[in-house]
Structures are given as C-alpha cells and as structure tokens.
Coordinates of C-alpha atoms in Angstrom, one line a residue:
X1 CA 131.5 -78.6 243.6
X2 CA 133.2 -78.7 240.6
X3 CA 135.5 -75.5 239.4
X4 CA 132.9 -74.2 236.6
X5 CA 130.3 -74.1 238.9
X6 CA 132.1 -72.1 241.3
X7 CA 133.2 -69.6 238.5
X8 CA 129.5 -69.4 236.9
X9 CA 127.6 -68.7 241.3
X10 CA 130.6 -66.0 241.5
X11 CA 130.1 -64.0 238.3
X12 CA 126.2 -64.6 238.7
X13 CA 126.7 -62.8 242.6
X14 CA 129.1 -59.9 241.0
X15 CA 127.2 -59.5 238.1
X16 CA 123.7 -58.9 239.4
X17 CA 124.8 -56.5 242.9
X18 CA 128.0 -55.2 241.7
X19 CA 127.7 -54.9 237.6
X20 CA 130.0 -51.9 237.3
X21 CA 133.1 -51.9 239.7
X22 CA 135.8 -49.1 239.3
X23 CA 139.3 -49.0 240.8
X24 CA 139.3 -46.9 243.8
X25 CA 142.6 -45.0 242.7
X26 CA 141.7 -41.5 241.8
X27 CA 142.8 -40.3 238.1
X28 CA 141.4 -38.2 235.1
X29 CA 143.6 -39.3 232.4
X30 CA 145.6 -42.6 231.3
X31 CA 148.9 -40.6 232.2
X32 CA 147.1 -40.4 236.0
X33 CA 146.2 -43.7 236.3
X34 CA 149.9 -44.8 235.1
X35 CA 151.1 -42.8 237.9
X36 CA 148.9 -43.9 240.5
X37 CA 149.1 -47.2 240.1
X38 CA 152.7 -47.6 239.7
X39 CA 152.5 -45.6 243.2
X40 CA 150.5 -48.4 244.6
X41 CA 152.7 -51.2 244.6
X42 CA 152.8 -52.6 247.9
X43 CA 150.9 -49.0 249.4
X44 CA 147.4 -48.7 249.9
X45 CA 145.1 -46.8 247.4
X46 CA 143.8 -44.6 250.3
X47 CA 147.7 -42.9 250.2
X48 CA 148.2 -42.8 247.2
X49 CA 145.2 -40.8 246.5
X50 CA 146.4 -38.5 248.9
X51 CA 149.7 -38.0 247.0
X52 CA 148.5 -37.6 243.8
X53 CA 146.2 -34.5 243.8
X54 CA 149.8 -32.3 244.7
X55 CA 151.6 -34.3 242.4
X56 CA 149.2 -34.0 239.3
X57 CA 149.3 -30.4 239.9
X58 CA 153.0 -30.2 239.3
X59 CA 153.3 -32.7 236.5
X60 CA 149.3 -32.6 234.4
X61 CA 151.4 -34.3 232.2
X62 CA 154.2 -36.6 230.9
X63 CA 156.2 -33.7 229.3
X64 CA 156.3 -32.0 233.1
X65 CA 157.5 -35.1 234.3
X66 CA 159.7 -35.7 231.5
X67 CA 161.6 -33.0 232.4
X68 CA 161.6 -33.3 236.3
X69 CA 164.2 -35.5 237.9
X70 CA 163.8 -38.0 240.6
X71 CA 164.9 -35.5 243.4
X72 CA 162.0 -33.4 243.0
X73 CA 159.4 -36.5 242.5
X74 CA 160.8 -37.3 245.8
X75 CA 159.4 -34.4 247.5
X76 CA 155.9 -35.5 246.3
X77 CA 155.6 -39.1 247.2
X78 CA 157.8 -39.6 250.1
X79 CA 155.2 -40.7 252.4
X80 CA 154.4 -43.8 249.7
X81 CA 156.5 -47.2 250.6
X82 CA 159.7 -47.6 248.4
X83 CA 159.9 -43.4 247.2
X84 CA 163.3 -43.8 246.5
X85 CA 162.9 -46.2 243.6
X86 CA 159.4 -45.0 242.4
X87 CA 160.5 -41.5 241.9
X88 CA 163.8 -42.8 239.8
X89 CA 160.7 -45.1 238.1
X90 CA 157.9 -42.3 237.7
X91 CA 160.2 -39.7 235.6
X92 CA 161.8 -43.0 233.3
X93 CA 158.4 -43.9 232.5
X94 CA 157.3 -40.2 231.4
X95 CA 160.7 -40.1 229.6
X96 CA 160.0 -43.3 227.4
X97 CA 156.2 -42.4 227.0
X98 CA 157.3 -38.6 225.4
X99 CA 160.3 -40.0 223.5
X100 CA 158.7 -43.5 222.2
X101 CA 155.1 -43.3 222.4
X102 CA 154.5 -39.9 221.9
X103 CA 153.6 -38.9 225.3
X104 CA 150.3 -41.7 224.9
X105 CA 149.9 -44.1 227.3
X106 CA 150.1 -47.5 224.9
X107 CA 147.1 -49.9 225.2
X108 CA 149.3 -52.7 224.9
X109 CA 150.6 -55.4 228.0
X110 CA 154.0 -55.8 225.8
X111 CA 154.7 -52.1 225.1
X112 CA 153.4 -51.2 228.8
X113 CA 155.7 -53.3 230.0
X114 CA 158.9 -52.0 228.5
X115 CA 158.1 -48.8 230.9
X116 CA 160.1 -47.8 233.9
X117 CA 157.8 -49.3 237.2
X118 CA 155.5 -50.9 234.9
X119 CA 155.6 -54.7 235.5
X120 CA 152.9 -57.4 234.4
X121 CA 150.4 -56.2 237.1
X122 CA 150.6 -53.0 236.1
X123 CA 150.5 -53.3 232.7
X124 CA 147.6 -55.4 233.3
X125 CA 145.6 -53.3 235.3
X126 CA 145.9 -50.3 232.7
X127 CA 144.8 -52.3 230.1
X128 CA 141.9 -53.6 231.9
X129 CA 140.7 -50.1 233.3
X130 CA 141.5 -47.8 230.5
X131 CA 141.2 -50.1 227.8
X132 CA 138.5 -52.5 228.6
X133 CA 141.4 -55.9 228.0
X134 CA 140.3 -59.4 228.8
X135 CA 143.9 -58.6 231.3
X136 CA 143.2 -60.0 234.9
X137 CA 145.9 -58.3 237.2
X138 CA 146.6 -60.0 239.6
X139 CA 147.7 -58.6 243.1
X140 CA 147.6 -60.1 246.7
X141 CA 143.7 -59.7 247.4
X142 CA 143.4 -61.2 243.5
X143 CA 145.3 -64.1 244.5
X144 CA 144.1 -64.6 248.3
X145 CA 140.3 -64.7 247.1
X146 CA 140.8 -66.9 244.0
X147 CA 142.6 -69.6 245.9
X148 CA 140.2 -69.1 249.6
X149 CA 137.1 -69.7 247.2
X150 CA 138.9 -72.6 245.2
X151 CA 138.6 -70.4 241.9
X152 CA 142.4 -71.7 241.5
X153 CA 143.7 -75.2 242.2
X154 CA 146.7 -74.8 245.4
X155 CA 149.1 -75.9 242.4
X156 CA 148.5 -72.1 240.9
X157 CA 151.3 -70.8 243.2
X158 CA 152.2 -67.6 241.2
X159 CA 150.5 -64.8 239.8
X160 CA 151.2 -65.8 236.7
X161 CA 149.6 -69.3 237.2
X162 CA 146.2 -67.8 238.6
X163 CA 145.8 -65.4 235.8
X164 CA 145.9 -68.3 233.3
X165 CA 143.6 -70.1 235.3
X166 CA 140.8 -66.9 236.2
X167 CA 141.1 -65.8 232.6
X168 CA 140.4 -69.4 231.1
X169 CA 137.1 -69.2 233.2
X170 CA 136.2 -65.9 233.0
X171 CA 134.7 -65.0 229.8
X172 CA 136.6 -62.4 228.1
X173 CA 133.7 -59.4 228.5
X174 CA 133.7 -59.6 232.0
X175 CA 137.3 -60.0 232.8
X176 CA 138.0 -56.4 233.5
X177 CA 135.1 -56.1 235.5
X178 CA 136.2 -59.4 237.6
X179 CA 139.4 -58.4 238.0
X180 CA 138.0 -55.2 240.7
X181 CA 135.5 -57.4 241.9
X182 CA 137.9 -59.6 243.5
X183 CA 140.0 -56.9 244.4
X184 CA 137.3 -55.5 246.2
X185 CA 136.2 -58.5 247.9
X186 CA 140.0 -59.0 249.2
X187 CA 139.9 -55.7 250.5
X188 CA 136.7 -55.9 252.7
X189 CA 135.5 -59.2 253.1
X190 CA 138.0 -61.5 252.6
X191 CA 140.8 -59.9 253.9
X192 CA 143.9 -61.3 254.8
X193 CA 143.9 -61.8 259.0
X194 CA 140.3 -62.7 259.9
X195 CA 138.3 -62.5 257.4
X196 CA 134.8 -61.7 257.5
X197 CA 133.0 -65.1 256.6
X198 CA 130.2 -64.4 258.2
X199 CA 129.2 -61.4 256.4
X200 CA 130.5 -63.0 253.3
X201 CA 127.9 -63.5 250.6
X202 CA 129.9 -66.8 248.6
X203 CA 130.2 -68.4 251.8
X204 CA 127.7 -71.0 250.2
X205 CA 130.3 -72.2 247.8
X206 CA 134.1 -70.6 249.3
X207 CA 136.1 -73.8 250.1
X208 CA 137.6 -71.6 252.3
X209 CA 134.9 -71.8 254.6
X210 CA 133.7 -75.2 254.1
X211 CA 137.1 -76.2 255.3
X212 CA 137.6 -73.6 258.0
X213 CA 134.2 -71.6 259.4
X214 CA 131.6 -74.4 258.7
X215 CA 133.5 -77.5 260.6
X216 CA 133.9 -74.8 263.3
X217 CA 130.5 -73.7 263.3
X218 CA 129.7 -77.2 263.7
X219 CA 131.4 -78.1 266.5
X220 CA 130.1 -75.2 268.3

C-alpha cells in the first residue's frame, strides 16, 4: 500500500467517528493553555489538570505571574516532572508576554517560540488549538503512531522530519484536527508497551501490524 493511500483510509476513519477532537488539557483562555502545556512536557495531561485549577486561581493572568517569582510557582507545580526548571520557565514566559506582546498570547510558531519553555512542540500545539494552524506538533504518541502505521518512512527519525512528512499529506484544514487524533490514538490504542492491535480500528492498513500481529496470528 502505497503512502497516500494510507493517509487518505486514516483521515477517512478520523474524519467520519472522531470529526471534532479537543486536547484533553483543561484551559479557558490562551494564557491557560500556554501554561498547561508547557506543564506537560514529559508529564501526563491527567496531572497537570490537577495542578492547574490552584495555579490559575493564583495567577488568572500573565500580569500575576509576571510578578511572581519561581519560588512561589514552585509551591504550585511541584508534583509535575522537572518543577524546578518549569517554574523558572512559567514566570519568563509571562514576563516576555506582558513586556513584548502585551500580555497576548502571539498566534505565531516564530514569536511563540522566543518564549521561556516554549519550544517547537509547544509553539505548535498553541497554534493549532487556539489558532486553528496547519501546525502538526509532534510529541512521542505523534511520532510512535505515524511511524507504527507507516504514515512516515523509518528515515523520518526526528520530530522535525515527521512533521514535514504528516503535514505534506495532510491537507492543511484538517491538520489541527489530525494532530489530536493521533495523539489520542497513541494514548489508548497504540500505546507504547503492548498496544492494543486487536481493538485497533486501522489494523487493516497499520504496517505495524502486518509486520508484527498478523504473521503472529498466522502462525497461531
């Protein structure tokens, strides 16, 4: 099967049972979802949504945060992985958005990027979910599923490499919608240790289990 065809069966699946994913990170603002996503990095969405209701009631806003400092961050998000550097990250970032961008969250990667915490990823994802971007952010379930179901050739080794790849295919409307549906499916079904093939719904075209489940299956 050729690497079209594989792109148009998985948007066809997505599009009809799952036309309007949404992050899973709780926010109510552009500020918020800054926050929490920066807050994500290598933690689970599930903690970080248990952080933030306490932390958003201290700082509604960049100002508050502004003029915090990374001790007191601390004391709200030490139970997230890495609090050390994400609190020193979390009151930069409000400092540069009130000083620079007039306390708005910019809807640019390239400006996004200049803040404190705020890498490609991140940058990507807020300019996907608050801004409707063709940006495809890609994390570790993003770039598990793309290469399991052969979206991405094995030469696409980096992030960077699969994002050109899945955004080439993808076309540009449904880009920010893809980029939660393979989230999703990453964190699920096709999860890192064992994943659930046989409750999988691509199975009929995931190289991943053409190479793996079916000769199995067949043997049996």
């Amino acid at each position: 099967m050729h690497r079209p065809e594989r792109f148009k069966l998985f948007l066809n699946y997505f599009t009809e049972n799952f036309p309007e994913p949404e992050t899973e990170l709780h926010y109510a603002s552009p500020y918020e979802l800054l926050v929490a996503v920066i807050l994500s990095a290598q933690c689970t969405d599930k903690r970080v949504n248990i952080v933030t209701p306490p932390l958003f009631e201290r700082f509604p806003d960049p100002e508050s945060l502004a003029a915090s400092n990374a001790e007191e961050v601390f004391t709200y998000i030490r139970s997230i992985s890495y609090p050390n550097n994400k609190s020193k990250h979390l009151v930069g970032m409000a400092r540069m958005l009130v000083e620079q961008f007039g306390s708005e969250v910019p809807a640019s990667v390239d400006e996004l990027q200049k803040l404190p915490g705020v890498g490609r990823k991140t940058a990507n994802v807020i300019a996907s979910v608050i801004f409707n971007q063709p940006a495809m952010a890609v994390d570790t379930h993003v770039f598990r599923v793309s290469h399991r179901l052969g979206l991405v050739p094995k030469t696409a080794t980096t992030p960077l490499s699969v994002e050109k790849v899945l955004v080439k295919y993808i076309p540009k409307q449904l880009i920010h919608k893809a980029h939660h549906w393979l989230i999703l499916h990453g964190r699920y079904i096709c999860i890192a240790r064992s994943p659930k093939c046989m409750q999988c719904p691509l199975f009929s075209f995931c190289k991943y289990y053409e190479k793996n489940v079916l000769i199995e299956v067949s043997k049996s």
